[in-house]
Tab-separated table of N, CA and C in Angstrom:
chain	number	residue	atom	x	y	z
Q	446	UNK	N	-10.530	-49.861	-47.535
Q	446	UNK	CA	-10.557	-50.133	-48.965
Q	446	UNK	C	-11.853	-49.620	-49.593
Q	447	UNK	N	-12.984	-49.778	-48.840
Q	447	UNK	CA	-14.264	-49.303	-49.373
Q	447	UNK	C	-14.251	-47.797	-49.574
Q	448	UNK	N	-13.614	-47.065	-48.627
Q	448	UNK	CA	-13.538	-45.610	-48.762
Q	448	UNK	C	-12.754	-45.221	-50.006
Q	449	UNK	N	-11.649	-45.919	-50.254
Q	449	UNK	CA	-10.825	-45.626	-51.422
Q	449	UNK	C	-11.627	-45.844	-52.702
Q	450	UNK	N	-12.332	-46.971	-52.786
Q	450	UNK	CA	-13.146	-47.235	-53.972
Q	450	UNK	C	-14.258	-46.198	-54.128
Q	451	UNK	N	-14.834	-45.769	-53.009
Q	451	UNK	CA	-15.880	-44.746	-53.057
Q	451	UNK	C	-15.317	-43.454	-53.647
Q	452	UNK	N	-14.134	-43.026	-53.194
Q	452	UNK	CA	-13.537	-41.777	-53.677
Q	452	UNK	C	-13.096	-41.901	-55.133
Q	453	UNK	N	-12.605	-43.063	-55.525
Q	453	UNK	CA	-12.246	-43.275	-56.935
Q	453	UNK	C	-13.496	-43.171	-57.800
Q	454	UNK	N	-14.591	-43.752	-57.342
Q	454	UNK	CA	-15.851	-43.680	-58.077
Q	454	UNK	C	-16.366	-42.257	-58.182
Q	455	UNK	N	-16.291	-41.509	-57.083
Q	455	UNK	CA	-16.722	-40.112	-57.099
Q	455	UNK	C	-15.846	-39.303	-58.047
Q	456	UNK	N	-14.528	-39.539	-58.016
Q	456	UNK	CA	-13.609	-38.839	-58.922
Q	456	UNK	C	-13.936	-39.128	-60.372
Q	457	UNK	N	-14.250	-40.387	-60.682
Q	457	UNK	CA	-14.605	-40.770	-62.043
Q	457	UNK	C	-15.876	-40.052	-62.493
Q	458	UNK	N	-16.864	-39.980	-61.617
Q	458	UNK	CA	-18.116	-39.289	-61.944
Q	458	UNK	C	-17.856	-37.813	-62.181
Q	459	UNK	N	-17.000	-37.195	-61.369
Q	459	UNK	CA	-16.666	-35.780	-61.545
Q	459	UNK	C	-16.018	-35.560	-62.907
Q	460	UNK	N	-15.098	-36.433	-63.308
Q	460	UNK	CA	-14.459	-36.297	-64.617
Q	460	UNK	C	-15.471	-36.407	-65.750
Q	461	UNK	N	-16.419	-37.305	-65.623
Q	461	UNK	CA	-17.452	-37.451	-66.647
Q	461	UNK	C	-18.291	-36.178	-66.716
Q	462	UNK	N	-18.682	-35.626	-65.566
Q	462	UNK	CA	-19.488	-34.402	-65.543
Q	462	UNK	C	-18.717	-33.251	-66.176
Q	463	UNK	N	-17.425	-33.120	-65.850
Q	463	UNK	CA	-16.605	-32.059	-66.444
Q	463	UNK	C	-16.539	-32.236	-67.958
Q	464	UNK	N	-16.375	-33.449	-68.428
Q	464	UNK	CA	-16.334	-33.702	-69.870
Q	464	UNK	C	-17.638	-33.335	-70.551
Q	465	UNK	N	-18.759	-33.664	-69.922
Q	465	UNK	CA	-20.056	-33.342	-70.507
Q	465	UNK	C	-20.258	-31.833	-70.535
Q	466	UNK	N	-19.917	-31.149	-69.441
Q	466	UNK	CA	-20.077	-29.699	-69.394
Q	466	UNK	C	-19.178	-29.042	-70.432
Q	467	UNK	N	-17.948	-29.517	-70.568
Q	467	UNK	CA	-17.023	-28.942	-71.548
Q	467	UNK	C	-17.485	-29.124	-72.970
Q	468	UNK	N	-18.215	-30.202	-73.240
Q	468	UNK	CA	-18.662	-30.433	-74.609
Q	468	UNK	C	-19.992	-29.759	-74.900
Q	469	UNK	N	-20.614	-29.186	-73.870
Q	469	UNK	CA	-21.866	-28.459	-74.100
Q	469	UNK	C	-21.564	-27.119	-74.744
Q	470	UNK	N	-22.570	-26.429	-75.124
Q	470	UNK	CA	-22.376	-25.141	-75.786
Q	470	UNK	C	-22.609	-25.314	-77.263
Q	471	UNK	N	-22.668	-24.209	-77.913
Q	471	UNK	CA	-23.009	-24.251	-79.328
Q	471	UNK	C	-21.776	-24.404	-80.191
Q	472	UNK	N	-22.006	-24.779	-81.433
Q	472	UNK	CA	-20.937	-24.786	-82.426
Q	472	UNK	C	-20.604	-23.352	-82.760
Q	473	UNK	N	-19.520	-23.168	-83.504
Q	473	UNK	CA	-19.132	-21.805	-83.864
Q	473	UNK	C	-20.100	-21.233	-84.894
Q	474	UNK	N	-20.256	-19.911	-84.826
Q	474	UNK	CA	-21.071	-19.217	-85.808
Q	474	UNK	C	-20.503	-17.831	-85.997
Q	475	UNK	N	-20.644	-17.340	-87.190
Q	475	UNK	CA	-20.160	-16.008	-87.515
Q	475	UNK	C	-21.156	-14.980	-87.020
Q	476	UNK	N	-20.638	-13.911	-86.425
Q	476	UNK	CA	-21.481	-12.814	-85.980
Q	476	UNK	C	-20.963	-11.533	-86.607
Q	477	UNK	N	-21.794	-10.539	-86.688
Q	477	UNK	CA	-21.338	-9.258	-87.238
Q	477	UNK	C	-21.524	-9.185	-88.739
Q	478	UNK	N	-20.434	-8.836	-89.469
Q	478	UNK	CA	-20.495	-8.584	-90.913
Q	478	UNK	C	-20.930	-9.811	-91.693
Q	479	UNK	N	-21.166	-9.629	-92.991
Q	479	UNK	CA	-21.685	-10.702	-93.832
Q	479	UNK	C	-20.660	-11.217	-94.827
Q	480	UNK	N	-19.367	-11.193	-94.463
Q	480	UNK	CA	-18.333	-11.721	-95.349
Q	480	UNK	C	-18.585	-13.203	-95.593
Q	481	UNK	N	-18.367	-13.666	-96.831
Q	481	UNK	CA	-18.566	-15.075	-97.149
Q	481	UNK	C	-17.598	-15.948	-96.388
Q	482	UNK	N	-18.012	-17.187	-96.089
Q	482	UNK	CA	-17.139	-18.192	-95.496
Q	482	UNK	C	-17.076	-19.372	-96.438
Q	483	UNK	N	-16.060	-20.175	-96.273
Q	483	UNK	CA	-15.936	-21.384	-97.085
Q	483	UNK	C	-16.114	-22.585	-96.188
Q	484	UNK	N	-16.605	-23.661	-96.749
Q	484	UNK	CA	-16.770	-24.886	-95.992
Q	484	UNK	C	-15.904	-25.964	-96.605
Q	485	UNK	N	-15.351	-26.800	-95.718
Q	485	UNK	CA	-14.569	-27.932	-96.192
Q	485	UNK	C	-15.188	-29.196	-95.631
Q	486	UNK	N	-15.185	-30.265	-96.428
Q	486	UNK	CA	-15.759	-31.523	-95.987
Q	486	UNK	C	-15.070	-32.666	-96.705
Q	487	UNK	N	-14.762	-33.723	-95.939
Q	487	UNK	CA	-14.154	-34.905	-96.540
Q	487	UNK	C	-15.198	-35.753	-97.247
Q	488	UNK	N	-16.356	-35.933	-96.620
Q	488	UNK	CA	-17.443	-36.692	-97.237
Q	488	UNK	C	-18.751	-35.999	-96.907
Q	489	UNK	N	-19.794	-36.345	-97.639
Q	489	UNK	CA	-21.089	-35.744	-97.400
Q	489	UNK	C	-21.687	-36.208	-96.080
Q	490	UNK	N	-21.270	-37.364	-95.565
Q	490	UNK	CA	-21.842	-37.905	-94.341
Q	490	UNK	C	-21.272	-37.245	-93.098
Q	491	UNK	N	-20.059	-36.726	-93.159
Q	491	UNK	CA	-19.457	-36.099	-91.996
Q	491	UNK	C	-19.888	-34.642	-91.919
Q	492	UNK	N	-20.042	-34.126	-90.675
Q	492	UNK	CA	-20.402	-32.710	-90.565
Q	492	UNK	C	-19.277	-31.836	-91.105
Q	493	UNK	N	-19.655	-30.697	-91.665
Q	493	UNK	CA	-18.644	-29.816	-92.226
Q	493	UNK	C	-18.053	-28.943	-91.138
Q	494	UNK	N	-16.787	-28.618	-91.286
Q	494	UNK	CA	-16.118	-27.686	-90.389
Q	494	UNK	C	-15.987	-26.380	-91.147
Q	495	UNK	N	-16.706	-25.399	-90.728
Q	495	UNK	CA	-16.673	-24.117	-91.402
Q	495	UNK	C	-15.321	-23.451	-91.167
Q	496	UNK	N	-14.782	-22.857	-92.198
Q	496	UNK	CA	-13.520	-22.124	-92.107
Q	496	UNK	C	-13.811	-20.653	-92.346
Q	497	UNK	N	-13.360	-19.816	-91.426
Q	497	UNK	CA	-13.630	-18.385	-91.489
Q	497	UNK	C	-12.407	-17.648	-92.031
Q	498	UNK	N	-12.563	-16.349	-92.225
Q	498	UNK	CA	-11.501	-15.530	-92.799
Q	498	UNK	C	-11.019	-14.505	-91.778
Q	499	UNK	N	-9.823	-13.963	-92.024
Q	499	UNK	CA	-9.294	-12.885	-91.200
Q	499	UNK	C	-10.310	-11.749	-91.226
Q	500	UNK	N	-10.652	-11.227	-90.064
Q	500	UNK	CA	-11.630	-10.154	-89.944
Q	500	UNK	C	-13.016	-10.624	-89.542
Q	501	UNK	N	-13.331	-11.920	-89.743
Q	501	UNK	CA	-14.632	-12.444	-89.334
Q	501	UNK	C	-14.707	-12.513	-87.812
Q	502	UNK	N	-15.863	-12.161	-87.260
Q	502	UNK	CA	-16.132	-12.350	-85.834
Q	502	UNK	C	-16.857	-13.682	-85.709
Q	503	UNK	N	-16.253	-14.609	-84.964
Q	503	UNK	CA	-16.803	-15.954	-84.863
Q	503	UNK	C	-17.112	-16.254	-83.403
Q	504	UNK	N	-18.367	-16.626	-83.135
Q	504	UNK	CA	-18.771	-16.901	-81.764
Q	504	UNK	C	-18.932	-18.394	-81.538
Q	505	UNK	N	-18.392	-18.842	-80.404
Q	505	UNK	CA	-18.586	-20.213	-79.934
Q	505	UNK	C	-18.854	-20.111	-78.432
Q	506	UNK	N	-20.012	-20.544	-78.020
Q	506	UNK	CA	-20.465	-20.385	-76.640
Q	506	UNK	C	-20.410	-18.904	-76.285
Q	507	UNK	N	-19.684	-18.540	-75.222
Q	507	UNK	CA	-19.634	-17.148	-74.778
Q	507	UNK	C	-18.444	-16.370	-75.330
Q	508	UNK	N	-17.624	-16.984	-76.170
Q	508	UNK	CA	-16.413	-16.339	-76.677
Q	508	UNK	C	-16.598	-15.937	-78.143
Q	509	UNK	N	-16.217	-14.693	-78.463
Q	509	UNK	CA	-16.152	-14.243	-79.855
Q	509	UNK	C	-14.681	-14.060	-80.190
Q	510	UNK	N	-14.204	-14.758	-81.215
Q	510	UNK	CA	-12.821	-14.682	-81.691
Q	510	UNK	C	-12.792	-13.895	-82.991
Q	511	UNK	N	-11.872	-12.935	-83.067
Q	511	UNK	CA	-11.640	-12.203	-84.304
Q	511	UNK	C	-10.148	-12.195	-84.572
Q	512	UNK	N	-9.724	-12.740	-85.721
Q	512	UNK	CA	-8.334	-12.600	-86.152
Q	512	UNK	C	-8.266	-11.284	-86.901
Q	513	UNK	N	-7.513	-10.333	-86.338
Q	513	UNK	CA	-7.454	-8.977	-86.887
Q	513	UNK	C	-6.410	-8.832	-87.986
Q	514	UNK	N	-5.277	-9.504	-87.819
Q	514	UNK	CA	-4.140	-9.282	-88.710
Q	514	UNK	C	-3.166	-10.449	-88.582
Q	515	UNK	N	-2.451	-10.749	-89.663
Q	515	UNK	CA	-1.442	-11.816	-89.664
Q	515	UNK	C	-0.169	-11.266	-90.293
Q	516	UNK	N	0.967	-11.513	-89.640
Q	516	UNK	CA	2.260	-11.074	-90.163
Q	516	UNK	C	3.261	-12.219	-90.076
Q	517	UNK	N	4.243	-12.197	-90.962
Q	517	UNK	CA	5.352	-13.143	-90.882
Q	517	UNK	C	6.606	-12.380	-90.484
Q	518	UNK	N	7.552	-13.088	-89.867
Q	518	UNK	CA	8.807	-12.453	-89.452
Q	518	UNK	C	9.935	-13.470	-89.512
Q	519	UNK	N	11.118	-12.971	-89.798
Q	519	UNK	CA	12.314	-13.815	-89.846
Q	519	UNK	C	13.177	-13.643	-88.597
Q	520	UNK	N	12.752	-12.785	-87.681
Q	520	UNK	CA	13.499	-12.547	-86.452
Q	520	UNK	C	14.359	-11.315	-86.557
Q	521	UNK	N	15.076	-11.037	-85.483
Q	521	UNK	CA	15.927	-9.867	-85.421
Q	521	UNK	C	17.373	-10.250	-85.170
Q	522	UNK	N	18.110	-9.316	-84.614
Q	522	UNK	CA	19.530	-9.523	-84.371
Q	522	UNK	C	19.778	-10.625	-83.339
Q	523	UNK	N	18.925	-10.706	-82.310
Q	523	UNK	CA	19.189	-11.621	-81.205
Q	523	UNK	C	18.321	-12.872	-81.199
Q	524	UNK	N	17.163	-12.818	-81.787
Q	524	UNK	CA	16.280	-13.985	-81.809
Q	524	UNK	C	15.798	-14.240	-83.221
Q	525	UNK	N	15.782	-15.501	-83.591
Q	525	UNK	CA	15.341	-15.911	-84.929
Q	525	UNK	C	14.642	-17.261	-84.827
Q	526	UNK	N	13.763	-17.547	-85.763
Q	526	UNK	CA	13.212	-18.910	-85.813
Q	526	UNK	C	14.301	-19.879	-86.264
Q	527	UNK	N	14.067	-21.144	-86.059
Q	527	UNK	CA	15.021	-22.173	-86.486
Q	527	UNK	C	15.233	-22.104	-87.995
Q	528	UNK	N	16.361	-22.601	-88.447
Q	528	UNK	CA	16.702	-22.621	-89.876
Q	528	UNK	C	15.583	-23.281	-90.674
Q	529	UNK	N	15.132	-22.620	-91.729
Q	529	UNK	CA	14.068	-23.150	-92.591
Q	529	UNK	C	12.663	-22.804	-92.111
Q	530	UNK	N	12.558	-22.147	-90.965
Q	530	UNK	CA	11.251	-21.779	-90.413
Q	530	UNK	C	11.043	-20.275	-90.458
Q	531	UNK	N	9.808	-19.870	-90.196
Q	531	UNK	CA	9.458	-18.458	-90.056
Q	531	UNK	C	8.469	-18.330	-88.908
Q	532	UNK	N	8.358	-17.123	-88.401
Q	532	UNK	CA	7.363	-16.854	-87.374
Q	532	UNK	C	6.096	-16.342	-88.035
Q	533	UNK	N	4.971	-16.814	-87.566
Q	533	UNK	CA	3.663	-16.320	-87.965
Q	533	UNK	C	3.080	-15.656	-86.718
Q	534	UNK	N	2.830	-14.364	-86.785
Q	534	UNK	CA	2.245	-13.624	-85.674
Q	534	UNK	C	0.799	-13.300	-86.014
Q	535	UNK	N	-0.098	-13.700	-85.119
Q	535	UNK	CA	-1.529	-13.523	-85.320
Q	535	UNK	C	-2.045	-12.539	-84.275
Q	536	UNK	N	-2.565	-11.399	-84.726
Q	536	UNK	CA	-3.182	-10.443	-83.824
Q	536	UNK	C	-4.651	-10.800	-83.744
Q	537	UNK	N	-5.131	-11.046	-82.526
Q	537	UNK	CA	-6.519	-11.482	-82.368
Q	537	UNK	C	-7.174	-10.798	-81.187
Q	538	UNK	N	-8.486	-10.793	-81.228
Q	538	UNK	CA	-9.300	-10.294	-80.120
Q	538	UNK	C	-10.192	-11.431	-79.654
Q	539	UNK	N	-10.226	-11.637	-78.333
Q	539	UNK	CA	-11.161	-12.568	-77.718
Q	539	UNK	C	-12.097	-11.756	-76.839
Q	540	UNK	N	-13.387	-11.959	-77.028
Q	540	UNK	CA	-14.400	-11.240	-76.249
Q	540	UNK	C	-15.260	-12.245	-75.506
Q	541	UNK	N	-15.424	-12.014	-74.203
Q	541	UNK	CA	-16.266	-12.864	-73.371
Q	541	UNK	C	-17.633	-12.200	-73.241
Q	542	UNK	N	-18.645	-12.761	-73.883
Q	542	UNK	CA	-19.990	-12.196	-73.838
Q	542	UNK	C	-20.819	-12.764	-72.694
Q	543	UNK	N	-20.244	-13.718	-71.958
Q	543	UNK	CA	-20.971	-14.392	-70.888
Q	543	UNK	C	-21.002	-13.612	-69.590
Q	544	UNK	N	-21.600	-14.234	-68.575
Q	544	UNK	CA	-21.743	-13.596	-67.266
Q	544	UNK	C	-20.713	-14.091	-66.263
Q	545	UNK	N	-19.824	-14.986	-66.675
Q	545	UNK	CA	-18.748	-15.447	-65.789
Q	545	UNK	C	-17.433	-15.440	-66.563
Q	546	UNK	N	-16.340	-15.379	-65.818
Q	546	UNK	CA	-15.038	-15.309	-66.478
Q	546	UNK	C	-14.691	-16.618	-67.174
Q	547	UNK	N	-13.896	-16.505	-68.217
Q	547	UNK	CA	-13.412	-17.650	-68.979
Q	547	UNK	C	-11.890	-17.672	-68.865
Q	548	UNK	N	-11.306	-18.858	-68.835
Q	548	UNK	CA	-9.855	-18.978	-68.777
Q	548	UNK	C	-9.322	-19.342	-70.149
Q	549	UNK	N	-8.321	-18.604	-70.599
Q	549	UNK	CA	-7.735	-18.794	-71.917
Q	549	UNK	C	-6.300	-19.256	-71.737
Q	550	UNK	N	-5.904	-20.278	-72.491
Q	550	UNK	CA	-4.524	-20.732	-72.513
Q	550	UNK	C	-4.108	-20.933	-73.970
Q	551	UNK	N	-3.155	-20.134	-74.408
Q	551	UNK	CA	-2.727	-20.233	-75.801
Q	551	UNK	C	-2.091	-21.591	-76.087
Q	552	UNK	N	-1.333	-22.117	-75.132
Q	552	UNK	CA	-0.654	-23.405	-75.346
Q	552	UNK	C	-1.633	-24.565	-75.507
Q	553	UNK	N	-2.779	-24.493	-74.887
Q	553	UNK	CA	-3.713	-25.605	-74.947
Q	553	UNK	C	-4.884	-25.407	-75.885
Q	554	UNK	N	-5.131	-24.155	-76.299
Q	554	UNK	CA	-6.314	-23.891	-77.099
Q	554	UNK	C	-6.032	-23.363	-78.494
Q	555	UNK	N	-4.793	-22.948	-78.773
Q	555	UNK	CA	-4.502	-22.321	-80.069
Q	555	UNK	C	-3.363	-23.033	-80.781
Q	556	UNK	N	-3.590	-23.319	-82.060
Q	556	UNK	CA	-2.608	-23.992	-82.899
Q	556	UNK	C	-2.693	-23.414	-84.302
Q	557	UNK	N	-1.634	-23.586	-85.068
Q	557	UNK	CA	-1.698	-23.340	-86.508
Q	557	UNK	C	-1.570	-24.710	-87.158
Q	558	UNK	N	-2.429	-24.980	-88.123
Q	558	UNK	CA	-2.336	-26.222	-88.884
Q	558	UNK	C	-2.122	-25.855	-90.346
Q	559	UNK	N	-1.408	-26.725	-91.048
Q	559	UNK	CA	-1.166	-26.465	-92.470
Q	559	UNK	C	-2.086	-27.331	-93.312
Q	560	UNK	N	-1.971	-27.215	-94.614
Q	560	UNK	CA	-2.813	-27.936	-95.552
Q	560	UNK	C	-2.663	-29.449	-95.482
Q	561	UNK	N	-1.589	-29.924	-94.873
Q	561	UNK	CA	-1.371	-31.369	-94.705
Q	561	UNK	C	-1.701	-31.828	-93.287
Q	562	UNK	N	-2.384	-30.971	-92.530
Q	562	UNK	CA	-2.804	-31.234	-91.148
Q	562	UNK	C	-1.654	-31.369	-90.156
Q	563	UNK	N	-0.486	-30.793	-90.479
Q	563	UNK	CA	0.582	-30.699	-89.489
Q	563	UNK	C	0.197	-29.586	-88.526
Q	564	UNK	N	0.452	-29.809	-87.258
Q	564	UNK	CA	0.038	-28.870	-86.219
Q	564	UNK	C	1.256	-28.185	-85.613
Q	565	UNK	N	1.175	-26.873	-85.404
Q	565	UNK	CA	2.271	-26.087	-84.830
Q	565	UNK	C	1.754	-25.354	-83.608
Q	566	UNK	N	2.514	-25.443	-82.505
Q	566	UNK	CA	2.109	-24.823	-81.249
Q	566	UNK	C	2.624	-23.402	-81.144
Q	567	UNK	N	2.147	-22.726	-80.118
Q	567	UNK	CA	2.529	-21.356	-79.826
Q	567	UNK	C	4.038	-21.278	-79.610
Q	568	UNK	N	4.657	-20.197	-80.111
Q	568	UNK	CA	6.097	-19.968	-79.955
Q	568	UNK	C	6.326	-18.528	-79.502
Q	569	UNK	N	7.434	-18.307	-78.834
Q	569	UNK	CA	7.814	-16.952	-78.446
Q	569	UNK	C	8.484	-16.316	-79.654
Q	570	UNK	N	7.854	-15.285	-80.192
Q	570	UNK	CA	8.347	-14.601	-81.385
Q	570	UNK	C	8.777	-13.183	-81.018
Q	571	UNK	N	9.277	-12.463	-81.983
Q	571	UNK	CA	9.681	-11.077	-81.766
Q	571	UNK	C	8.540	-10.213	-81.258
Q	572	UNK	N	7.331	-10.411	-81.783
Q	572	UNK	CA	6.161	-9.644	-81.338
Q	572	UNK	C	5.882	-9.883	-79.857
Q	573	UNK	N	6.021	-11.121	-79.437
Q	573	UNK	CA	5.784	-11.459	-78.025
Q	573	UNK	C	6.867	-10.841	-77.148
Q	574	UNK	N	8.105	-10.854	-77.625
Q	574	UNK	CA	9.219	-10.290	-76.865
Q	574	UNK	C	9.123	-8.776	-76.749
Q	575	UNK	N	8.495	-8.116	-77.716
Q	575	UNK	CA	8.314	-6.665	-77.650
Q	575	UNK	C	7.484	-6.248	-76.447
Q	576	UNK	N	6.613	-7.131	-75.987
Q	576	UNK	CA	5.745	-6.837	-74.849
Q	576	UNK	C	5.861	-7.969	-73.831
Q	577	UNK	N	7.096	-8.271	-73.434
Q	577	UNK	CA	7.372	-9.432	-72.590
Q	577	UNK	C	6.735	-9.347	-71.208
Q	578	UNK	N	6.425	-8.170	-70.703
Q	578	UNK	CA	5.821	-8.031	-69.380
Q	578	UNK	C	4.353	-8.406	-69.338
Q	579	UNK	N	3.721	-8.526	-70.478
Q	579	UNK	CA	2.304	-8.847	-70.562
Q	579	UNK	C	2.104	-10.361	-70.600
Q	580	UNK	N	0.992	-10.819	-70.075
Q	580	UNK	CA	0.646	-12.240	-70.172
Q	580	UNK	C	0.028	-12.574	-71.526
Q	581	UNK	N	-0.196	-11.561	-72.332
Q	581	UNK	CA	-0.800	-11.792	-73.639
Q	581	UNK	C	-2.234	-12.258	-73.500
Q	582	UNK	N	-2.591	-13.271	-74.246
Q	582	UNK	CA	-3.965	-13.774	-74.240
Q	582	UNK	C	-4.225	-14.745	-73.093
Q	583	UNK	N	-3.183	-15.217	-72.421
Q	583	UNK	CA	-3.341	-16.222	-71.364
Q	583	UNK	C	-3.939	-15.629	-70.096
Q	584	UNK	N	-4.743	-16.436	-69.410
Q	584	UNK	CA	-5.301	-16.038	-68.122
Q	584	UNK	C	-6.801	-15.855	-68.183
Q	585	UNK	N	-7.321	-15.244	-67.133
Q	585	UNK	CA	-8.762	-15.037	-67.015
Q	585	UNK	C	-9.218	-13.902	-67.923
Q	586	UNK	N	-10.328	-14.125	-68.569
Q	586	UNK	CA	-10.997	-13.096	-69.359
Q	586	UNK	C	-12.333	-12.862	-68.662
Q	587	UNK	N	-12.445	-11.735	-67.955
Q	587	UNK	CA	-13.628	-11.502	-67.136
Q	587	UNK	C	-14.868	-11.327	-68.008
Q	588	UNK	N	-16.011	-11.486	-67.370
Q	588	UNK	CA	-17.292	-11.375	-68.065
Q	588	UNK	C	-17.429	-10.007	-68.719
Q	589	UNK	N	-17.973	-9.994	-69.928
Q	589	UNK	CA	-18.260	-8.770	-70.700
Q	589	UNK	C	-16.996	-7.968	-71.021
Q	590	UNK	N	-15.845	-8.639	-71.098
Q	590	UNK	CA	-14.590	-7.954	-71.412
Q	590	UNK	C	-13.954	-8.588	-72.642
Q	591	UNK	N	-12.923	-7.906	-73.169
Q	591	UNK	CA	-12.196	-8.467	-74.301
Q	591	UNK	C	-10.714	-8.150	-74.181
Q	592	UNK	N	-9.898	-8.966	-74.857
Q	592	UNK	CA	-8.448	-8.802	-74.912
Q	592	UNK	C	-8.033	-8.820	-76.378
Q	593	UNK	N	-7.055	-7.987	-76.709
Q	593	UNK	CA	-6.459	-8.018	-78.039
Q	593	UNK	C	-4.951	-8.102	-77.852
Q	594	UNK	N	-4.314	-9.044	-78.529
Q	594	UNK	CA	-2.858	-9.192	-78.429
Q	594	UNK	C	-2.371	-10.097	-79.557
Q	595	UNK	N	-1.044	-10.235	-79.618
Q	595	UNK	CA	-0.397	-11.087	-80.612
Q	595	UNK	C	-0.132	-12.464	-80.032
Q	596	UNK	N	-0.314	-13.496	-80.853
Q	596	UNK	CA	0.065	-14.865	-80.515
Q	596	UNK	C	0.933	-15.356	-81.662
Q	597	UNK	N	2.107	-15.890	-81.323
Q	597	UNK	CA	3.057	-16.298	-82.351
Q	597	UNK	C	3.185	-17.803	-82.491
Q	598	UNK	N	3.580	-18.212	-83.691
Q	598	UNK	CA	3.794	-19.623	-84.016
Q	598	UNK	C	5.037	-19.719	-84.881
Q	599	UNK	N	5.743	-20.826	-84.797
Q	599	UNK	CA	6.889	-21.069	-85.674
Q	599	UNK	C	6.541	-22.215	-86.614
Q	600	UNK	N	6.601	-21.942	-87.919
Q	600	UNK	CA	6.219	-22.933	-88.923
Q	600	UNK	C	7.285	-22.975	-90.025
Q	601	UNK	N	7.382	-24.084	-90.730
Q	601	UNK	CA	8.314	-24.140	-91.865
Q	601	UNK	C	7.936	-23.113	-92.929
Q	602	UNK	N	8.939	-22.549	-93.578
Q	602	UNK	CA	8.688	-21.579	-94.652
Q	602	UNK	C	7.902	-22.201	-95.799
Q	603	UNK	N	7.999	-23.515	-95.950
Q	603	UNK	CA	7.329	-24.216	-97.048
Q	603	UNK	C	5.876	-24.575	-96.738
Q	604	UNK	N	5.433	-24.373	-95.494
Q	604	UNK	CA	4.061	-24.743	-95.107
Q	604	UNK	C	3.056	-23.859	-95.842
Q	605	UNK	N	2.017	-24.474	-96.363
Q	605	UNK	CA	0.962	-23.769	-97.114
Q	605	UNK	C	-0.400	-24.107	-96.513
Q	606	UNK	N	-1.383	-23.277	-96.828
Q	606	UNK	CA	-2.744	-23.530	-96.361
Q	606	UNK	C	-2.888	-23.370	-94.857
Q	607	UNK	N	-2.219	-22.365	-94.293
Q	607	UNK	CA	-2.197	-22.198	-92.838
Q	607	UNK	C	-3.530	-21.688	-92.299
Q	608	UNK	N	-3.960	-22.317	-91.192
Q	608	UNK	CA	-5.191	-21.932	-90.507
Q	608	UNK	C	-4.915	-21.866	-89.015
Q	609	UNK	N	-5.546	-20.906	-88.357
Q	609	UNK	CA	-5.537	-20.859	-86.902
Q	609	UNK	C	-6.648	-21.769	-86.414
Q	610	UNK	N	-6.329	-22.635	-85.455
Q	610	UNK	CA	-7.335	-23.485	-84.832
Q	610	UNK	C	-7.464	-23.057	-83.378
Q	611	UNK	N	-8.665	-22.636	-82.988
Q	611	UNK	CA	-8.968	-22.274	-81.600
Q	611	UNK	C	-9.894	-23.334	-81.052
Q	612	UNK	N	-9.459	-24.031	-79.992
Q	612	UNK	CA	-10.262	-25.077	-79.374
Q	612	UNK	C	-11.065	-24.495	-78.217
Q	613	UNK	N	-12.336	-24.866	-78.122
Q	613	UNK	CA	-13.215	-24.341	-77.086
Q	613	UNK	C	-12.717	-24.695	-75.691
Q	614	UNK	N	-12.269	-25.934	-75.497
Q	614	UNK	CA	-11.782	-26.367	-74.191
Q	614	UNK	C	-10.998	-27.660	-74.362
Q	615	UNK	N	-10.399	-28.112	-73.260
Q	615	UNK	CA	-9.663	-29.377	-73.279
Q	615	UNK	C	-10.612	-30.564	-73.387
Q	616	UNK	N	-11.873	-30.372	-73.017
Q	616	UNK	CA	-12.825	-31.470	-72.921
Q	616	UNK	C	-13.813	-31.508	-74.076
Q	617	UNK	N	-13.598	-30.698	-75.064
Q	617	UNK	CA	-14.550	-30.601	-76.168
Q	617	UNK	C	-13.817	-30.689	-77.496
Q	618	UNK	N	-14.468	-31.206	-78.506
Q	618	UNK	CA	-13.874	-31.230	-79.838
Q	618	UNK	C	-14.357	-30.049	-80.684
Q	619	UNK	N	-15.051	-29.114	-80.078
Q	619	UNK	CA	-15.526	-27.930	-80.783
Q	619	UNK	C	-14.361	-26.982	-81.020
Q	620	UNK	N	-14.283	-26.450	-82.247
Q	620	UNK	CA	-13.170	-25.567	-82.584
Q	620	UNK	C	-13.597	-24.562	-83.630
Q	621	UNK	N	-12.782	-23.518	-83.731
Q	621	UNK	CA	-12.943	-22.498	-84.767
Q	621	UNK	C	-11.705	-22.587	-85.653
Q	622	UNK	N	-11.896	-22.585	-86.967
Q	622	UNK	CA	-10.797	-22.551	-87.923
Q	622	UNK	C	-10.846	-21.231	-88.702
Q	623	UNK	N	-9.704	-20.531	-88.739
Q	623	UNK	CA	-9.609	-19.273	-89.483
Q	623	UNK	C	-8.499	-19.399	-90.502
Q	624	UNK	N	-8.828	-19.251	-91.770
Q	624	UNK	CA	-7.846	-19.287	-92.858
Q	624	UNK	C	-6.969	-18.039	-92.738
Q	625	UNK	N	-5.657	-18.240	-92.590
Q	625	UNK	CA	-4.724	-17.125	-92.417
Q	625	UNK	C	-4.275	-16.522	-93.746
Q	626	UNK	N	-4.735	-17.086	-94.858
Q	626	UNK	CA	-4.407	-16.549	-96.182
Q	626	UNK	C	-2.965	-16.798	-96.590
Q	627	UNK	N	-2.375	-17.856	-96.090
Q	627	UNK	CA	-0.975	-18.161	-96.368
Q	627	UNK	C	-0.822	-19.605	-96.825
């Protein structure tokens, strides 16, 4: 019984260390060009979450995210979004400026949120199906390398104020918000 409690305690300590490491790193910051950004805040006492624009290069820790282009689609002959919805395809580049590889998961790190804070997860869209053999943005991003690809989302046609939310990790509340102009 003592061994079991010892291992449970060690496991708990490991989880705490992983959480602390995941929450370390810097907040997001814009790098490169000098395009204006907008800030949103609920109250003066809460920290502001900066919202960036399509084309801005935004760095958080060792990752630089750039949303290059945004398109909407209604689907094709064989695949379509659900009735009343549309596909939002986001072309983005992720660059790893660090000295070790980073793991990217679109399902766990990327969302679209609307002006009412409804959250939409990654969806398989026509753009994704065009290059079905590729893993897209998911997987290891080696040190000093970058990936560019499309990530799709399915959202209601009536949704307004759409933003891409990129989360730094599962263990951190640090995120990048990019206004998709929709």
